CSV table of C-alpha atoms in Angstrom, one decimal:
chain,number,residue,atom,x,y,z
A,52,UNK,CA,75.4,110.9,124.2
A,53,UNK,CA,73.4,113.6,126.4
A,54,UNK,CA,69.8,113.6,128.0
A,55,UNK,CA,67.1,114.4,125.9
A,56,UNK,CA,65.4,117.9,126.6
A,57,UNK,CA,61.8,119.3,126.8
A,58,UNK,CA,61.6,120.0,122.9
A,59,UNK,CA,62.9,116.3,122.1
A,60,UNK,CA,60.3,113.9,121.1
A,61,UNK,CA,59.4,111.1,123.6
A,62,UNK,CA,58.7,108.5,121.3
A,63,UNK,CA,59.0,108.5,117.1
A,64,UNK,CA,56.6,105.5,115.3
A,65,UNK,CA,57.5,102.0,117.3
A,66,UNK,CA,60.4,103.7,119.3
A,67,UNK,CA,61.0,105.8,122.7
A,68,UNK,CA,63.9,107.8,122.7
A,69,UNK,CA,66.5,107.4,125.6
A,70,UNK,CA,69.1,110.2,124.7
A,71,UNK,CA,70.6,112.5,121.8
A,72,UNK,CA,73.5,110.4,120.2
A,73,UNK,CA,74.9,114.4,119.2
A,74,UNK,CA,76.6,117.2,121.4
A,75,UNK,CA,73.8,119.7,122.2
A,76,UNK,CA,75.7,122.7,123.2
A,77,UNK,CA,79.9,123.6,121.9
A,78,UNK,CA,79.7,120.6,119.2
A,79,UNK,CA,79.9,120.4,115.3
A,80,UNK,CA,76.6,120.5,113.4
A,81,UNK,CA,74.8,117.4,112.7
A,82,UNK,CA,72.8,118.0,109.5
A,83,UNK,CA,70.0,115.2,111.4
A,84,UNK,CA,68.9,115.1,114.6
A,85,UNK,CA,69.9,111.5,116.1
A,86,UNK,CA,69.0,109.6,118.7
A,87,UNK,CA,69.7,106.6,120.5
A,88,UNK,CA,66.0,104.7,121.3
A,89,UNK,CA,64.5,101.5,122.1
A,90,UNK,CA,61.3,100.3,121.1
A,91,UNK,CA,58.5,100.4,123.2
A,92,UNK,CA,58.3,96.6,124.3
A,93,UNK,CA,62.3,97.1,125.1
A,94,UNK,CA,63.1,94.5,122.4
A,95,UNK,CA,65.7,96.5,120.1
A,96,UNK,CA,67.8,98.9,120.5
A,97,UNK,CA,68.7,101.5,117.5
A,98,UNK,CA,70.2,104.7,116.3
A,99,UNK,CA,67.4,106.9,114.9
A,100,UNK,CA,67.7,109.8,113.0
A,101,UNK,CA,65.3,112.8,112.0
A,102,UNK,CA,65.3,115.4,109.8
A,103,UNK,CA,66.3,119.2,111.2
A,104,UNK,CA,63.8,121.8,110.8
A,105,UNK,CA,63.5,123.6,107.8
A,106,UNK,CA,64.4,120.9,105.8
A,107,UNK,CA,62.8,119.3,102.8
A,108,UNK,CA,60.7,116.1,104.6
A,109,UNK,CA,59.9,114.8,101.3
A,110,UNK,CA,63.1,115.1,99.9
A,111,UNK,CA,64.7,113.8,102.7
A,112,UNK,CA,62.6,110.9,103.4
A,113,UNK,CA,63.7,110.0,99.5
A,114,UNK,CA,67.5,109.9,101.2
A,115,UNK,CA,66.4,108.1,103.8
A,116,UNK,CA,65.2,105.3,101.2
A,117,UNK,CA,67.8,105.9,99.2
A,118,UNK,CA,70.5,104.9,102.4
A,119,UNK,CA,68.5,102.3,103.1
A,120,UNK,CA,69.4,100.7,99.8
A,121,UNK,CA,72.8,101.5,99.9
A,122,UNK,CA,73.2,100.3,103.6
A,123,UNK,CA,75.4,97.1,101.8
A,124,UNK,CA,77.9,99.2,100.6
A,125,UNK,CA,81.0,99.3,102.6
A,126,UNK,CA,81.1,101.7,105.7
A,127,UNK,CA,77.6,103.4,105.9
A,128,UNK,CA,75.6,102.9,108.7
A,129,UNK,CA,73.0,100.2,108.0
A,130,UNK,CA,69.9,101.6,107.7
A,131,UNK,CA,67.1,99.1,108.4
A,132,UNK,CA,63.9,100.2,108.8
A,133,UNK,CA,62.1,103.8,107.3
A,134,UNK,CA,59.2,105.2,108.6
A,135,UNK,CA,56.6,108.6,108.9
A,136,UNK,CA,55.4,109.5,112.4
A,137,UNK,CA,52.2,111.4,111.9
A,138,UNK,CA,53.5,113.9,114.9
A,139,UNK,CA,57.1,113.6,113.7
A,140,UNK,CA,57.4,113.2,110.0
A,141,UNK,CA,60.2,111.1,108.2
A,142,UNK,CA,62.6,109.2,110.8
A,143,UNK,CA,65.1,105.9,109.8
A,144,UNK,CA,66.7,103.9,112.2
A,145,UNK,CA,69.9,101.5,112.2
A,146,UNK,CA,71.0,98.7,114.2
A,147,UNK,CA,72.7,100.3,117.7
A,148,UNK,CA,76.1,99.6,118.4
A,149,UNK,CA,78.0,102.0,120.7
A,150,UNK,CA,79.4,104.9,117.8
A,151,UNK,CA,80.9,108.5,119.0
A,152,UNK,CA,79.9,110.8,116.2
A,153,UNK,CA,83.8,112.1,114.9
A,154,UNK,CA,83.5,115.2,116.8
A,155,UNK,CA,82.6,113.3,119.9
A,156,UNK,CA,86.0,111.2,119.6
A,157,UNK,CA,87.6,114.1,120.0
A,158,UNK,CA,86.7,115.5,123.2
A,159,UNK,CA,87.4,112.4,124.8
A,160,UNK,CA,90.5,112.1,123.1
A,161,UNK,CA,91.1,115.6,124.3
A,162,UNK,CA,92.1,116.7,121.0
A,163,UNK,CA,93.6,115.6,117.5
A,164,UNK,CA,93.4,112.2,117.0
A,165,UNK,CA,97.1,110.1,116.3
A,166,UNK,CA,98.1,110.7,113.0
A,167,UNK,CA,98.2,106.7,112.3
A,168,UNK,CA,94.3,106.3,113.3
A,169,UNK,CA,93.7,109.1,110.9
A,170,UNK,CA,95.0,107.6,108.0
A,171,UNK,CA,93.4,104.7,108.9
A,172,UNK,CA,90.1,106.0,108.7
A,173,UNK,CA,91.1,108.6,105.5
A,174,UNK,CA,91.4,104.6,103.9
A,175,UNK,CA,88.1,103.3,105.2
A,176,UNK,CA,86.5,106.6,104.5
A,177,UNK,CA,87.9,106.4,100.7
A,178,UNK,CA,87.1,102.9,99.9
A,179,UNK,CA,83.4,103.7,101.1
A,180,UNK,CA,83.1,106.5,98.9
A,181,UNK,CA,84.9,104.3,96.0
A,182,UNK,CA,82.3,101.7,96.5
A,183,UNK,CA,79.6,104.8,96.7
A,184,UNK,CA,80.7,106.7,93.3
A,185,UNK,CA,81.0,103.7,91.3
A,186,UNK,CA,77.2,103.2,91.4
A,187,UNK,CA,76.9,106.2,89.9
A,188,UNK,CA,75.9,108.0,93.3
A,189,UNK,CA,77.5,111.0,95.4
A,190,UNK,CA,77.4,111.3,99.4
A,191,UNK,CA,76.4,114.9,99.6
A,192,UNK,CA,76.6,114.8,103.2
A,193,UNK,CA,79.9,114.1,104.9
A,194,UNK,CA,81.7,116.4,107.1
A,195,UNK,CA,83.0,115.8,111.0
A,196,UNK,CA,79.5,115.0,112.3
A,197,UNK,CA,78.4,112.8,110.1
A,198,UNK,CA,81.6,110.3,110.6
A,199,UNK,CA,80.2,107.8,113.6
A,200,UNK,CA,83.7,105.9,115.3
A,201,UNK,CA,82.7,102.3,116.4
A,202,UNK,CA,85.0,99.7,117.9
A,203,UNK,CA,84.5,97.6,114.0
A,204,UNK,CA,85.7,100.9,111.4
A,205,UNK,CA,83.8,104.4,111.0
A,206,UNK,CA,80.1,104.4,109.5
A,207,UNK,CA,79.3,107.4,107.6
A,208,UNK,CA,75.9,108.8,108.1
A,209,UNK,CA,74.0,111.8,106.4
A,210,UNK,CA,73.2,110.9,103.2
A,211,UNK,CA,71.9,113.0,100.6
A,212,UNK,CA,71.9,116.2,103.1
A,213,UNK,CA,72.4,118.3,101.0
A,214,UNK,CA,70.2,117.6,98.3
A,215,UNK,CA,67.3,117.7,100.9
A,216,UNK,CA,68.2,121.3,102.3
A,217,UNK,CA,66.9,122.2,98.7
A,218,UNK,CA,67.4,125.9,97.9
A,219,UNK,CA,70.5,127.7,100.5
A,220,UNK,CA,72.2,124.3,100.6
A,221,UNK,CA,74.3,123.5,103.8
A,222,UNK,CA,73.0,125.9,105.6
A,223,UNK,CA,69.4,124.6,105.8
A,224,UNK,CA,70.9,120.9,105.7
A,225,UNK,CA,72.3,121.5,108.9
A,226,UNK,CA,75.8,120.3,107.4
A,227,UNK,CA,78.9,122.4,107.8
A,228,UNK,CA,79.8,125.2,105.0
A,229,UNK,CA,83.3,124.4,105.5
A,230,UNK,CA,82.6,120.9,104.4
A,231,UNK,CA,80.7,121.6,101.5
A,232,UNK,CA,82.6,121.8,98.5
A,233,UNK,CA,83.0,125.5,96.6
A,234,UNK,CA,81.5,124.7,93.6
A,235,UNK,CA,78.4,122.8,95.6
A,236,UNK,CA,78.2,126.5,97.5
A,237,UNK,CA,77.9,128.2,94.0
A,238,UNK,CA,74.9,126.2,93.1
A,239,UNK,CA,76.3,123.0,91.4
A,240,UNK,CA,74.7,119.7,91.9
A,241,UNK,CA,76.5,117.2,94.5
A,242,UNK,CA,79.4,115.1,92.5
A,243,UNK,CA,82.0,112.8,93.6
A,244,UNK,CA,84.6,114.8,93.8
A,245,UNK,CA,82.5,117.1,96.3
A,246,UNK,CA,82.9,113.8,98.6
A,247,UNK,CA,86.2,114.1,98.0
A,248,UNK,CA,86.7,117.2,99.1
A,249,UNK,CA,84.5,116.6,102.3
A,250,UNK,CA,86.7,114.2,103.1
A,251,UNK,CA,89.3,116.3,103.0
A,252,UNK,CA,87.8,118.4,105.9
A,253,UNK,CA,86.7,115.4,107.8
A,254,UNK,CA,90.5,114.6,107.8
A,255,UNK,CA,92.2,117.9,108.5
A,256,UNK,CA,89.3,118.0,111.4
A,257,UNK,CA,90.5,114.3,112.7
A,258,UNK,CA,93.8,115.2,112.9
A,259,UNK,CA,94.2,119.4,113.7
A,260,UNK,CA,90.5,120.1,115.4
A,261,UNK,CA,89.9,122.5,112.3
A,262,UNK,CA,88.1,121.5,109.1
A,263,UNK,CA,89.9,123.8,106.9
A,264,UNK,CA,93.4,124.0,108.5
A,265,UNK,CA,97.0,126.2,106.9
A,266,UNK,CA,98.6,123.7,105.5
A,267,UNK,CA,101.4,123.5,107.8
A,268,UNK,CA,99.0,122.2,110.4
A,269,UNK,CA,98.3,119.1,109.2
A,270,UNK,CA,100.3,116.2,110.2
A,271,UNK,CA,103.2,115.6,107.4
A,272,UNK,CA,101.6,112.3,106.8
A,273,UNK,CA,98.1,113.7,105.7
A,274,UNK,CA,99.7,116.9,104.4
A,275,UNK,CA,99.8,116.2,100.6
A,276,UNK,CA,96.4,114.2,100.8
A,277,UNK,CA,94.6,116.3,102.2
A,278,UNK,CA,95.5,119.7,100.3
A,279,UNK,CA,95.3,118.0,97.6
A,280,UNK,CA,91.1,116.8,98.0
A,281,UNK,CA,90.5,120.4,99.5
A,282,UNK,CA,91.8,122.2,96.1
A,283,UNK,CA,89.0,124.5,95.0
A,284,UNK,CA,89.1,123.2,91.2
A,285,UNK,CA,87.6,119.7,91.3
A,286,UNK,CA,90.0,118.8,88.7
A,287,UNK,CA,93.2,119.0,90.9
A,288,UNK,CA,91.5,116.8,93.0
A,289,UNK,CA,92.1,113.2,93.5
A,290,UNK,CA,89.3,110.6,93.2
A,291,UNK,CA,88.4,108.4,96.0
A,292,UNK,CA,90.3,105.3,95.1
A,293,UNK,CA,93.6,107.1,94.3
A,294,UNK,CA,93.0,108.8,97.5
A,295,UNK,CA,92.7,105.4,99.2
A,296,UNK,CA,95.7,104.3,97.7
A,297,UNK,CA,97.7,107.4,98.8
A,298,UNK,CA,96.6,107.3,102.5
A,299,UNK,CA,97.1,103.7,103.2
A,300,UNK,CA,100.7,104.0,101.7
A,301,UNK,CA,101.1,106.5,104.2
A,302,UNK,CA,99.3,104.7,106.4
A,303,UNK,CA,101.8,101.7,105.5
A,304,UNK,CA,105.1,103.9,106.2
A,305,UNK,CA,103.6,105.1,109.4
A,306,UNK,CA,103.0,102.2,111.0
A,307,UNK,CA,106.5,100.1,109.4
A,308,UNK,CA,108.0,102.7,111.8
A,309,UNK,CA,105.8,102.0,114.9
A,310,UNK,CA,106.0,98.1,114.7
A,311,UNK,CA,102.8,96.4,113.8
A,312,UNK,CA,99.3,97.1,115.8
A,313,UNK,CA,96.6,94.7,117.5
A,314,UNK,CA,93.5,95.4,115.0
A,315,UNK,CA,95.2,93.9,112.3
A,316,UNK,CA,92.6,92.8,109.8
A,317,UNK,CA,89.4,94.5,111.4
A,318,UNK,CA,90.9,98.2,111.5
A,319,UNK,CA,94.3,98.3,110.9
A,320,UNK,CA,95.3,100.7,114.4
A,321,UNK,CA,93.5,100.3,117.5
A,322,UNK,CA,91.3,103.2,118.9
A,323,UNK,CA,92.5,105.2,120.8
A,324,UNK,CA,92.6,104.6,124.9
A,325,UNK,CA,90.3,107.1,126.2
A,326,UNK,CA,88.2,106.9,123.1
A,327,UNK,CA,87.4,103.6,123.5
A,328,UNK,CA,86.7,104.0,127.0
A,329,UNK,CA,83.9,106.4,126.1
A,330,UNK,CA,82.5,103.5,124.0
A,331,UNK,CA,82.5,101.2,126.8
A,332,UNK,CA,80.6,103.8,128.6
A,333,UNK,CA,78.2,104.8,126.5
A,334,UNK,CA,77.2,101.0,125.9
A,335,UNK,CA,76.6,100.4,129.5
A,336,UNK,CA,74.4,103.7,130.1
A,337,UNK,CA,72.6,102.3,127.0
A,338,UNK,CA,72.2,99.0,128.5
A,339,UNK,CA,71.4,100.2,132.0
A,340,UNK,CA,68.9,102.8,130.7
A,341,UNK,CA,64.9,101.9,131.3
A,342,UNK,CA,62.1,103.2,129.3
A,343,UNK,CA,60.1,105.3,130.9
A,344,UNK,CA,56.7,103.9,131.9
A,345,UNK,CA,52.9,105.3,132.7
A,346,UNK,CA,52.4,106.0,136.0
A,347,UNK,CA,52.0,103.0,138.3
A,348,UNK,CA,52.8,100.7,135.4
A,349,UNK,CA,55.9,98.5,135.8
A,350,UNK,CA,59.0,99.8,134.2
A,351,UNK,CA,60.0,97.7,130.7
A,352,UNK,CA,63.1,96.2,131.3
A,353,UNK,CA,66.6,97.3,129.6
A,354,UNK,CA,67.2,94.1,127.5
A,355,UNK,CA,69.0,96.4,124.7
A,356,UNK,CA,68.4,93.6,122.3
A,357,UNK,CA,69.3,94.2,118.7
């Protein structure tokens, strides 16, 4: 969460915008812009997100709908509300709760996460994208950035970035090469197994601070995983659910070694300490903030409702 700069907009359709939710300057690429903001009467609080420059509006207002139908399935950030700001273009917004974009986690962590959070969220991450692909759909979004940590399980965000970059791919998506997968980089259309291999950055990145890591790097936990969804054919590939399956066996012999843990049933290993102190921060900055307000007007009360 940092202050918002002269170029940031003040305000996007009902909303004004209290800070960027994304590192500005030394983080990972977010292929949206995203804010947190609060609309104007202070009732509601939300996490907004706008296209990047260059980008295909139309195309990427299409996503937008498109997340906003698929906000039931497991894990994606619940989009609730779409919109088209004549100053602005295409924005969406989702329900606010406090959420440290991946990349985020790990500067307050100081580092690699713990191996047993990691396969915790390679499961959550694999199940979403299991519910995803079996309605027919692909991702074509994820990498580091795109991966929110909340106290309740990751939400993954991004949807359809790559389709909206439209010709030169990631690169005008704002998405990270490294994530993308090789035959997506040659011109072929986003598939599930693409995801798959996204994920397999996402959790070499979780776990070494590098999305395309020498093997030896990664964790011996994640190791066979993780090569195996970054193998250039899609073929040698796993699919999402037998990807799920591998990582929470893992995930299983991991923590039968460190005795059992106290989110048990909501995530299965608790955050970890000085990442869900930034949390805690960030909510009361958000709560504490106040909307700015014309001159000699009364300032709109923080309610952060919503």
């Amino acid at each position: 969460m940092e202050h918002l700069r002269h170029d940031d907009p003040a305000r996007i359709g009902p909303y004004v915008l209290l800070a960027a939710l994304d590192a500005r300057d030394g983080g990972r690429p977010s292929p949206d812009r995203r804010y947190i903001a609060r609309r104007a009467d202070g009732d509601g609080t939300v996490v907004l997100c706008l296209p990047r420059p260059r980008s295909d509006a139309g195309r990427w207002s299409a996503e937008a709908q498109g997340a906003h139908r698929l906000s039931s399935v497991p894990g994606f950030l619940p989009v609730h509300e779409t919109g088209h700001d004549p100053s602005g273009g295409p924005w969406y917004a989702a329900p606010y709760a406090p959420a440290l974009p991946l990349p985020a986690a790990l500067a307050a962590h100081r580092g690699p996460l713990p191996v047993a959070f990691v396969l915790a969220l390679g499961v959550a991450l694999a199940r979403s994208l299991t519910a995803l692909h079996a309605l027919g759909a692909a991702h074509a979004g994820l990498c580091p950035a795109a991966v929110l940590i909340t106290s309740d399980g990751p939400r993954t965000t991004e949807f359809g970035a790559v389709r909206t970059a439209g010709p030169g791919g990631a690169a005008n998506s704002g998405q990270e090469p490294a994530s993308v997968a090789p035959e997506q980089l040659t011109g072929g259309l986003p598939r599930p197994l693409g995801d798959v291999y996204a994920l397999g950055t996402v959790l070499a990145y979780a776990s070494t601070g590098h999305t395309v890591p020498e093997s030896a790097e990664l964790p011996l936990p994640l190791r066979a995983s993780v090569s195996g969804c970054l193998a250039r054919d899609p073929a040698a590939r796993p699919d999402a659910a037998r990807l799920a399956a591998e990582l929470a066996a893992a995930g299983d012999a991991t923590r039968g070694a460190a005795g059992s843990t106290v989110l048990d049933g909501v995530f299965p290993v608790p955050l970890p300490a000085r990442v869900a102190a930034e949390l805690v921060r960030q909510s009361a900055e958000v709560l504490a903030a106040e909307l700015p307000s014309p001159t000699g007007a009364p300032t709109v009360p923080a309610t952060a409702r919503g």
